CSV table of C-alpha atoms in Angstrom, one decimal:
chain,number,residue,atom,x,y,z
A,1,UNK,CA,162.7,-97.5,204.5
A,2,UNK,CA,161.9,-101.2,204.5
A,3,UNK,CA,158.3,-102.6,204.9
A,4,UNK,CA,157.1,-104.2,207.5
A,5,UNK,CA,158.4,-107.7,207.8
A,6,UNK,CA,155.1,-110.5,208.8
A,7,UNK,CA,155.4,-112.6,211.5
A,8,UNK,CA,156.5,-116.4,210.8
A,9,UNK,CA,153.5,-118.1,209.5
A,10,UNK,CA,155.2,-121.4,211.3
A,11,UNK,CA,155.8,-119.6,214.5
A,12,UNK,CA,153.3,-121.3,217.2
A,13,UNK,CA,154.2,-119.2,219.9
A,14,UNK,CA,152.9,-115.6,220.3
A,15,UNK,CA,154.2,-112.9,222.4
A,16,UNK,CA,154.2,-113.5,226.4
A,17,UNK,CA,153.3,-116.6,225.5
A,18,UNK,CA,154.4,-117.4,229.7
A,19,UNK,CA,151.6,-115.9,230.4
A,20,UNK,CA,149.4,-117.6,228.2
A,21,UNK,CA,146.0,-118.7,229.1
A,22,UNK,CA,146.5,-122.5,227.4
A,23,UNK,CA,149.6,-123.6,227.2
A,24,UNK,CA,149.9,-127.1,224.9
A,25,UNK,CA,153.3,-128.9,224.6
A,26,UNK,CA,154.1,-132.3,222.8
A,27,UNK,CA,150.7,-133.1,222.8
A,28,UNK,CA,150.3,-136.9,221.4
A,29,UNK,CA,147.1,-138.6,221.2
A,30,UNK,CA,147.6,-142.2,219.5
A,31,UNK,CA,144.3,-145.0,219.5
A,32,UNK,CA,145.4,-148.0,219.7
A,33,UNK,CA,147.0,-151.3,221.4
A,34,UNK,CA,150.7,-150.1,222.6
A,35,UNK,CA,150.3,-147.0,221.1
A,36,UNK,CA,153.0,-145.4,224.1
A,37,UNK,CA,155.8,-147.4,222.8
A,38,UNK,CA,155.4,-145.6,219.8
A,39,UNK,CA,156.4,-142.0,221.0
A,40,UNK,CA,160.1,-141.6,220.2
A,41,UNK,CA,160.5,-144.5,217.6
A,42,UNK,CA,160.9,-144.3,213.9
A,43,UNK,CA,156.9,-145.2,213.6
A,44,UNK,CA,156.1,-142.0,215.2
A,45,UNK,CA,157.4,-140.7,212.1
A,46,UNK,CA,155.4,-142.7,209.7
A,47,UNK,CA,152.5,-141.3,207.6
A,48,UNK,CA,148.6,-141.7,209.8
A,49,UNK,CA,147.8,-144.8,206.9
A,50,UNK,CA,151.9,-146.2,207.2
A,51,UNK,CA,151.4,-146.2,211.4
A,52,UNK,CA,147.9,-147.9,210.6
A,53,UNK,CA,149.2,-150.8,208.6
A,54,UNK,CA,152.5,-151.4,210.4
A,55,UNK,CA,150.5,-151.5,213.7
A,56,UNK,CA,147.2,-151.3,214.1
A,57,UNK,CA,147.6,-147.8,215.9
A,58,UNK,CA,145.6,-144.7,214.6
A,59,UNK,CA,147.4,-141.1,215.3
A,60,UNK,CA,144.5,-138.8,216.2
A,61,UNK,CA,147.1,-136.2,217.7
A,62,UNK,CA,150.7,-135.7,216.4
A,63,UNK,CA,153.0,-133.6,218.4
A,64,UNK,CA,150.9,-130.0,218.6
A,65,UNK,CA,152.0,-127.4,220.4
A,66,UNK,CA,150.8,-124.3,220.7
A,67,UNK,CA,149.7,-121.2,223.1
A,68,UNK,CA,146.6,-119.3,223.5
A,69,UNK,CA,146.6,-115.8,224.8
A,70,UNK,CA,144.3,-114.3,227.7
A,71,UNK,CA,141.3,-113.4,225.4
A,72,UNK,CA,142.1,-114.7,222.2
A,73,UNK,CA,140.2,-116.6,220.1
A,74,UNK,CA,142.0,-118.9,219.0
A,75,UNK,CA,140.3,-121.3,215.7
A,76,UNK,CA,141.4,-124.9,215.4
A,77,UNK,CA,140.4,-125.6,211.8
A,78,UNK,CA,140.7,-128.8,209.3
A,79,UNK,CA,138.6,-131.2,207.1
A,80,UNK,CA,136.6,-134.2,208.9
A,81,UNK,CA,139.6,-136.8,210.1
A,82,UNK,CA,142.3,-134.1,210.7
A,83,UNK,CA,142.3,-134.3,215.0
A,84,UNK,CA,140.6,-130.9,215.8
A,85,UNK,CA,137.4,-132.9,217.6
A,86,UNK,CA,139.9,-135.1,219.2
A,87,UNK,CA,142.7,-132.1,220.2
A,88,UNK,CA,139.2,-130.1,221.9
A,89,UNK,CA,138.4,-133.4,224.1
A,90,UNK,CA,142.3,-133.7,225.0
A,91,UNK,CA,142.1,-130.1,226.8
A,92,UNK,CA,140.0,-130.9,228.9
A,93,UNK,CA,140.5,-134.6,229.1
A,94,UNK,CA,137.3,-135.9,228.0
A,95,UNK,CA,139.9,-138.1,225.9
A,96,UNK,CA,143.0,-139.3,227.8
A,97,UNK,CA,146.7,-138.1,226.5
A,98,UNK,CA,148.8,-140.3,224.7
A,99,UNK,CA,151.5,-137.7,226.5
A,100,UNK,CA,152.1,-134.1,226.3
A,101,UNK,CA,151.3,-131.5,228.5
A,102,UNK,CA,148.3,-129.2,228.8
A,103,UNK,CA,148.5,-126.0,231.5
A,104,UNK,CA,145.3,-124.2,231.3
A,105,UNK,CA,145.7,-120.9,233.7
A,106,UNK,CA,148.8,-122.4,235.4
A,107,UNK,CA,147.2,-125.8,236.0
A,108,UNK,CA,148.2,-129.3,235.1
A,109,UNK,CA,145.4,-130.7,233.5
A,110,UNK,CA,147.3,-133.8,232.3
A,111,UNK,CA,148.8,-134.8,236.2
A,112,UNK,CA,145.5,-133.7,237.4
A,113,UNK,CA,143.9,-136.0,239.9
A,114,UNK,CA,139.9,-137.1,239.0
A,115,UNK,CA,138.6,-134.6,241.7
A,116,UNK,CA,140.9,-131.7,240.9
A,117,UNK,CA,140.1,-132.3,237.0
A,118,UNK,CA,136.1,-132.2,238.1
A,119,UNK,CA,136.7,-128.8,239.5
A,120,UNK,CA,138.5,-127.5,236.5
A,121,UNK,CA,136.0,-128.2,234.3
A,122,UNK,CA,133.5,-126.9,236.6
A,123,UNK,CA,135.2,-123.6,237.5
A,124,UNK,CA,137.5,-122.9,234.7
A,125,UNK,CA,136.4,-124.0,231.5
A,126,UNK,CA,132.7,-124.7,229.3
A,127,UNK,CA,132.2,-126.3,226.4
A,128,UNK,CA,129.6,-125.5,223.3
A,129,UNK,CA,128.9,-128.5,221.2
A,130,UNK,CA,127.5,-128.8,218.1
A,131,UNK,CA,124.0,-130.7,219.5
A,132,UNK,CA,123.1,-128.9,222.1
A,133,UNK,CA,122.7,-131.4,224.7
A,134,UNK,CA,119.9,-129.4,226.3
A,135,UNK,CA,117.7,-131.3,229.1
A,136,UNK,CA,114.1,-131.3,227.4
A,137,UNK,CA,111.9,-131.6,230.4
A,138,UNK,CA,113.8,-128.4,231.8
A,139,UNK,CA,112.8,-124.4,231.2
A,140,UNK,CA,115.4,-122.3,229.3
A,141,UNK,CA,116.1,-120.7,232.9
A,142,UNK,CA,117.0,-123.9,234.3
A,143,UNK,CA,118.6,-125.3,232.0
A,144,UNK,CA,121.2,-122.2,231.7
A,145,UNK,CA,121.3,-122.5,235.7
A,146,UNK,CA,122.2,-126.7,235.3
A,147,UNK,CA,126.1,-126.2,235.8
A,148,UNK,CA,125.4,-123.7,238.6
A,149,UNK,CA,123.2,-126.4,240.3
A,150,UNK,CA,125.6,-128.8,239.7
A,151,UNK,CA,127.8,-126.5,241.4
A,152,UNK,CA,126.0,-126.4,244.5
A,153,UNK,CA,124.2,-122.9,244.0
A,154,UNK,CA,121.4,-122.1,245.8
A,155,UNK,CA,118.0,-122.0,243.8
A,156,UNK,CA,117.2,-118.2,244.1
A,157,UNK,CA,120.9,-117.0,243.6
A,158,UNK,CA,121.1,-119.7,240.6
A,159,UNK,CA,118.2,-118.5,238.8
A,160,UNK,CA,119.2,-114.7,239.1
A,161,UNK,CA,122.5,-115.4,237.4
A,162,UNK,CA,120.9,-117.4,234.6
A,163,UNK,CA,118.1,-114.5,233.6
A,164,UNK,CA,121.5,-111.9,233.2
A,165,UNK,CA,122.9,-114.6,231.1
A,166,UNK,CA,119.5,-115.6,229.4
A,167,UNK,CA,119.5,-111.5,228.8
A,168,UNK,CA,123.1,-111.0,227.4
A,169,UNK,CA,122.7,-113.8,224.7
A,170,UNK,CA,119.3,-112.7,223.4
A,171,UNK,CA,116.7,-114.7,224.5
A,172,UNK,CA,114.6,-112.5,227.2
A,173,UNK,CA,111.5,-113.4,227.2
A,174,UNK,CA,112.1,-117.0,226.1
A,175,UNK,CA,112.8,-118.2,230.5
A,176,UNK,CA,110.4,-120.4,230.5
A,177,UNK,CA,110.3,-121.9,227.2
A,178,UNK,CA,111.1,-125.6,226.7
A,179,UNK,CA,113.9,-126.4,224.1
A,180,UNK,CA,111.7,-128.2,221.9
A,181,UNK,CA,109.6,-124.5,221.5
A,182,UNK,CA,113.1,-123.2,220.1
A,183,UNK,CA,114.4,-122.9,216.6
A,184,UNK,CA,117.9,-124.9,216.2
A,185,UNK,CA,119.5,-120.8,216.6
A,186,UNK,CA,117.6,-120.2,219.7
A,187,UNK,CA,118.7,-123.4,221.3
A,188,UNK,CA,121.9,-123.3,220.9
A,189,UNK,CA,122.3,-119.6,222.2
A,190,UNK,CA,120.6,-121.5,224.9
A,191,UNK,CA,123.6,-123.9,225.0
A,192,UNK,CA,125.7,-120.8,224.5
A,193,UNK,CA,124.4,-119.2,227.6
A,194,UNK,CA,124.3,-122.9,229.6
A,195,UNK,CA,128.3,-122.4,229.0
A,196,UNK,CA,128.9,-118.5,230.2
A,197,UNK,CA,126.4,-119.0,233.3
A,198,UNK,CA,129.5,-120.4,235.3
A,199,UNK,CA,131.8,-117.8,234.2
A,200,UNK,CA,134.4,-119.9,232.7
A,201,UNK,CA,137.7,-118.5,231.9
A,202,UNK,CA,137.9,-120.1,229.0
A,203,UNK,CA,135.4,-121.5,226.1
A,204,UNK,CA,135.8,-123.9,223.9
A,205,UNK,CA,133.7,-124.4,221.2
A,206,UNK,CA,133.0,-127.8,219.2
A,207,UNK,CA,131.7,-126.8,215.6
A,208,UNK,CA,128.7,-125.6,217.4
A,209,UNK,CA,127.5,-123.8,214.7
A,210,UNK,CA,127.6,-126.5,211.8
A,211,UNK,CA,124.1,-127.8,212.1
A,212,UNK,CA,122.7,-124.6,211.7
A,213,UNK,CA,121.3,-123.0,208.5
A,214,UNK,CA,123.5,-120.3,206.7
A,215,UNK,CA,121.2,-117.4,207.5
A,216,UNK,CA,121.0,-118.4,211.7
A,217,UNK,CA,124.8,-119.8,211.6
A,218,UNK,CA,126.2,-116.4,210.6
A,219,UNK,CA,123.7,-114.9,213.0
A,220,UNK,CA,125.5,-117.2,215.8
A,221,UNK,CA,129.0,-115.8,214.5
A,222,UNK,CA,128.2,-112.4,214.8
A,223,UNK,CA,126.4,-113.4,218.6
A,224,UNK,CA,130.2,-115.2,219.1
A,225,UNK,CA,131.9,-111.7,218.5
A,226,UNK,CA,129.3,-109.9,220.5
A,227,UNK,CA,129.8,-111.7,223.5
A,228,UNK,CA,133.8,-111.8,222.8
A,229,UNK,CA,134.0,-108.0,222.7
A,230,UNK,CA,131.2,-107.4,226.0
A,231,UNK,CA,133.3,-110.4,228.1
A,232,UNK,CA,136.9,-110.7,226.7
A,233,UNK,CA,136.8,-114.2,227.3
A,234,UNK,CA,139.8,-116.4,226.1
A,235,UNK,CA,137.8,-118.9,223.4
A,236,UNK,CA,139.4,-122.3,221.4
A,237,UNK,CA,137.0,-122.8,218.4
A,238,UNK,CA,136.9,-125.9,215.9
A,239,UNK,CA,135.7,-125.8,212.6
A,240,UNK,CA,136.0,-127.1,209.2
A,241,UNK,CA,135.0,-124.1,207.5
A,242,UNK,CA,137.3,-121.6,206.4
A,243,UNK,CA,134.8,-118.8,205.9
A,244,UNK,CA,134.0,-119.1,209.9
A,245,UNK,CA,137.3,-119.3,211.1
A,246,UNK,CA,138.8,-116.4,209.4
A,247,UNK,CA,135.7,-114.6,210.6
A,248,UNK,CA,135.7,-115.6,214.3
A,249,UNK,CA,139.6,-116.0,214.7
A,250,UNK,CA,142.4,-113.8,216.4
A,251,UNK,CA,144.8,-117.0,215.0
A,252,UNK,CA,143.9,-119.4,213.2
A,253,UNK,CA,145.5,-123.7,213.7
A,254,UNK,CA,145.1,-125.7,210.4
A,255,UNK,CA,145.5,-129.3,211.1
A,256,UNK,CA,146.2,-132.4,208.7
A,257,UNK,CA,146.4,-135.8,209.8
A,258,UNK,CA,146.9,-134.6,213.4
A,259,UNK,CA,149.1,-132.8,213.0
A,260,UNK,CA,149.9,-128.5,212.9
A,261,UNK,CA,150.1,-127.1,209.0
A,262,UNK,CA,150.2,-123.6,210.1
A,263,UNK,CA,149.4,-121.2,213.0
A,264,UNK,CA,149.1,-117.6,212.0
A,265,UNK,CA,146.6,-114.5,211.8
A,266,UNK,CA,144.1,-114.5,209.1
A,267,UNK,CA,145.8,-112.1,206.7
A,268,UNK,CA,149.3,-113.9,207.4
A,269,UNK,CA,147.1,-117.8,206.1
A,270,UNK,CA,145.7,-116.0,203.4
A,271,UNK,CA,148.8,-114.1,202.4
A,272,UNK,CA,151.4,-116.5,203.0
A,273,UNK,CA,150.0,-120.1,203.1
A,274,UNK,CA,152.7,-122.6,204.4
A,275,UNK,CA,152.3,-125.2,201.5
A,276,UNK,CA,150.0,-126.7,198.7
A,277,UNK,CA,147.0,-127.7,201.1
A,278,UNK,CA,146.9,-124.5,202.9
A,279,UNK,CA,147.0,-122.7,199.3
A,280,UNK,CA,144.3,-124.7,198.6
A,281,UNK,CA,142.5,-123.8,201.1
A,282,UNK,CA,142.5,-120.3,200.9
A,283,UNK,CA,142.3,-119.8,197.2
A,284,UNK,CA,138.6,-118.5,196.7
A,285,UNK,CA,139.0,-116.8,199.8
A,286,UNK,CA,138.7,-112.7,198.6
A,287,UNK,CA,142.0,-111.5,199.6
A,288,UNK,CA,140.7,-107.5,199.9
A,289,UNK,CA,138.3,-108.8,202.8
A,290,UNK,CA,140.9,-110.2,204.9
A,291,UNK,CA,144.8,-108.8,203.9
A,292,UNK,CA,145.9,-105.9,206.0
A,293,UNK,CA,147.9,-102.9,204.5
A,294,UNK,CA,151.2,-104.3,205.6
A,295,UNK,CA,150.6,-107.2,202.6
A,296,UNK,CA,149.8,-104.6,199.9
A,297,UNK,CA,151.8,-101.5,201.1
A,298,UNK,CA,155.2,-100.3,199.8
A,299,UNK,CA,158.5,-97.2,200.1
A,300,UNK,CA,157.4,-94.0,199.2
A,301,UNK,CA,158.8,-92.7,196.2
A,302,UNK,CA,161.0,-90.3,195.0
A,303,UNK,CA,159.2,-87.0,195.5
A,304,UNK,CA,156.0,-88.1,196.7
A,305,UNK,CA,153.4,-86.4,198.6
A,306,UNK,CA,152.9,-87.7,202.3
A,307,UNK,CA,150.0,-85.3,203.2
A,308,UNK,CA,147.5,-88.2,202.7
A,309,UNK,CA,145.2,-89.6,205.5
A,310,UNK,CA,146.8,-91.6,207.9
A,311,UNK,CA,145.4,-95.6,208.5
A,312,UNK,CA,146.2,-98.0,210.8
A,313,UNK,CA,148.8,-100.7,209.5
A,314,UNK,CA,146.0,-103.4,210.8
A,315,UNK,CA,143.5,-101.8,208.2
A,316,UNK,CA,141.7,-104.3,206.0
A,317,UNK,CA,142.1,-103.9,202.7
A,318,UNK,CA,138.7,-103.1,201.2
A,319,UNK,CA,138.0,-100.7,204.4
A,320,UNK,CA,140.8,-98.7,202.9
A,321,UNK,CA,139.5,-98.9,199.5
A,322,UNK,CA,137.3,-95.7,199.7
A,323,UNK,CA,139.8,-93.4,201.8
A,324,UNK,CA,142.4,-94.1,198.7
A,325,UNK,CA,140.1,-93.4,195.8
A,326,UNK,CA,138.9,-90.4,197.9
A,327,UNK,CA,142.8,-88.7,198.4
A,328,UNK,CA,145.1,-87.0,196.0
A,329,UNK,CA,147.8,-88.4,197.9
A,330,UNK,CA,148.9,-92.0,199.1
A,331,UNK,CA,147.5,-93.4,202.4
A,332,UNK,CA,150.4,-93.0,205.1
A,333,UNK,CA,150.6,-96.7,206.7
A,334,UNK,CA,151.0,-95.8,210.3
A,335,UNK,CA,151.7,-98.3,213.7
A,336,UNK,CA,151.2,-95.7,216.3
A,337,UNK,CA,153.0,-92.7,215.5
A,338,UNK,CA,155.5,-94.3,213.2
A,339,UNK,CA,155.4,-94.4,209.3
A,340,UNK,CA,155.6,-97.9,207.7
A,341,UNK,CA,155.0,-97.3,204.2
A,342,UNK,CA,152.5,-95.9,201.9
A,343,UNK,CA,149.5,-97.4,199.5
A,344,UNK,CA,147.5,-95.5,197.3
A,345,UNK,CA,144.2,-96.5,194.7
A,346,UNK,CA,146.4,-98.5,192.6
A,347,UNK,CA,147.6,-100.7,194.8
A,348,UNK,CA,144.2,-101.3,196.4
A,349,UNK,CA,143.5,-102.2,193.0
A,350,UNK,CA,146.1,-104.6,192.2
A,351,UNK,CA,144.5,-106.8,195.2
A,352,UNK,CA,140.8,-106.2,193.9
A,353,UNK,CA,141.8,-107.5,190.6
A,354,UNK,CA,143.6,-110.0,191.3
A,355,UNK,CA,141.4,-111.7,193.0
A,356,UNK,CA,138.5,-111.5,190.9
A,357,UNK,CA,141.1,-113.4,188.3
A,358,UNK,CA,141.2,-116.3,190.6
C-alpha cells in the first residue's frame, strides 16, 4: 500500500474550480507611464527593481491566477511591498487592471460598466479594512445599516436587519453607542457587521485585524471562524502574518514581488514549502499544530496489529497525540471507509521533536 500522495503545492486551481466563486486569470497590475506595452515583452520578465530602472514602471501585480471556492477562505499572505493590498483593490476595482480577468459569481468585473460595477459591490461583495472607516456622528445601529441606506432600504426594515447583525457579531447592547465609546475590538466587529448587513456573497478582508492588540486580534480570529461556520460565506483575507493566516485559511496565496510563490493548504506550506523564502517563512511555525496524518503517516508492517482507533486522514497532528499514546495498537489512517496507512506514538513523536530542535 502506498501513502497518500499531497496535492501540488504549485497547483492554483482546486477542484470544480468552474464553479468557483472568484475566478482570477492573468491578472497584471503595472503603475506606471506605458506600463500596457509592457505585457508580452521581455520586460515583463524582468525582476520588480530591473522593470523599475529600465522604465520607470512599478509591477504591483504579476500574472496571478487563481480560484476561490463557494465558501472558502481563501488567505492572500506576504511581507509589506509584495501586491496583496494592491491584488484585494483589483477584485473589486477600487484599482484599475493592467489586464487580466476577474469573474466573481459568473460576472465580469473587469468589462464591467461604472453602473453595473456599483451594483456589484453593493449586492455581491463587502470589504473589512484595517481602519474601520466608521461614521463618528452615527450610532452603532446606523452605522451597520449605512450600506443598506445606501441601498435604498427603508428606515424600519434597515434598522431590523442591522440589530440581527449587531446581535450575531457580539455587540447587543452596544445599538446606540457611538464609535468613539468602543475599544479598537468593538469597532471593528462594528466594521465587521457594517460588511455582513448587505449579505454579501463574498468578503474580503484587508488586514483588518493588524491594528489590533494580540489579546483582541486573536479574539477577532476566533469571531472570523465563528461567523464562517454560522454563514458559510466565501472570504479573501490579506495578511502579513503567518500565524493568522494558517489559522484563518482553507488555502493559503504567498506573494513576492507581485507575484504567486505558492497556493496550497496549511499543512501542504508547512510541509512542503515551494522554495527558500517560503521555508523561511514557515520555519518556527510548530509543525504538530498544523501537519495532518497524511504528512507523518506510513505502510503497515509486517505482522502488525490494525485493531487501533480509527482517525480521520485530515487529523492534526497534536489532536492525535493523545489517542496514540493512549492505544496498544497503531492509529488506522482512514478517508471515509478506506485505510491509508497507519501512525502510532512514535511517529507522533518524531514530529514533536523535531520541531522543538528547530
Amino acid at each position: 500500500m502506498t501513502a497518500v500522495t499531497a496535492p501540488d503545492p504549485d497547483t492554483h486551481v482546486p477542484a470544480g474550480a468552474g464553479d468557483a466563486a472568484l475566478s482570477v486569470r492573468n491578472l497584471w497590475k503595472i503603475f506606471g507611464k506605458g506600463s500596457e506595452r509592457i505585457i508580452g515583452t521581455p520586460d515583463a520578465d524582468l525582476s520588480r527593481a530591473d522593470l523599475k530602472e529600465k522604465t520607470g514602471c512599478v509591477v504591483g501585480v504579476k500574472d496571478v491566477s487563481f480560484d476561490v471556492a463557494p465558501g472558502e477562505v481563501f488567505v492572500v499572505m506576504g511581507l509589506s511591498g509584495s501586491g496583496k493590498s494592491t491584488l484585494v483593490r483589483l477584485l473589486t476595482r477600487l484599482i484599475e487592471p493592467t489586464a487580466g480577468e476577474v469573474v466573481m459569481d459568473g460576472h465580469d468585473i473587469v468589462s464591467a460598466s461604472e453602473r453595473e460595477l456599483r451594483d456589484l459591490r453593493r449586492t455581491h461583495t463587502s470589504m473589512v479594512f484595517q481602519h474601520f472607516g466608521l461614521l463618528p456622528h452615527r450610532q452603532v445601529l446606523d452605522n451597520v445599516a449605512y450600506g443598506l441606506e445606501v441601498r435604498g432600504m427603508g428606515k424600519r426594515e434597515r434598522r431590523a436587519k442591522a440589530s440581527e447583525i449587531v446581535e450575531l457579531v457580539g455587540l447587543k447592547g452596544y445599538e446606540h453607542s457611538y464609535p468613539d465609546q468602543l475599544s479598537g475590538g468593538m469597532q471593528q466587529r462594528v466594521g465587521l457587521a457594517r460588511a455582513l448587513a448587505s449579505d454579501p456573497s463574498l468578503l474580503l478582508f484587508d488586514e483588518p485585524f493588524s491594528a489590533l492588540d494580540p489579546l483582541i486580534r486573536r479574539d477577532m480570529q476566533n469571531e472570523v471562524i465563528r461567523l464562517h461556520r454560522e454563514l458559510g460565506k466565501t472570504m479573501v483575507f490579506i495578511t502579513h502574518d503567518l500565524q493568522e493566516a494558517l489559522k484563518l485559511g482553507d488555502r493559503i496565496l504567498i506573494m513576492r514581488d507581485g507575484a504567486i510563490v505558492q497556493i496550497g493548504t496549511p499543512d501542504e506550506v508547512v510541509a512542503r514549502p515551494a522554495d527558500d523564502y517560503v521555508k523561511d517563512f514557515v520555519s518556527e511555525v510548530p509543525k504538530s499544530h498544523v501537519l495532518t496524518l497524511k504528512w507523518v503517516m506510513r505502510e503497515p508492517r509486517a505482522g502488525e496489529s490494525l485493531e487501533g482507533p480509527a482517525l480521520p486522514v485530515t487529523t492534526i497532528v497534536r489532536q492525535a497525540a493523545r489517542a496514540a499514546i493512549a492505544s496498544d495498537h497503531p492509529i488506522r489512517v482512514m478517508d471515509g471507509d478506506t485505510l491509508l496507512g497507519v501512525v502510532d506514538e512514535d511517529d507522533i513523536m518524531r514530529v514533536v521533536v523535531a520541531e522543538e530542535q528547530v
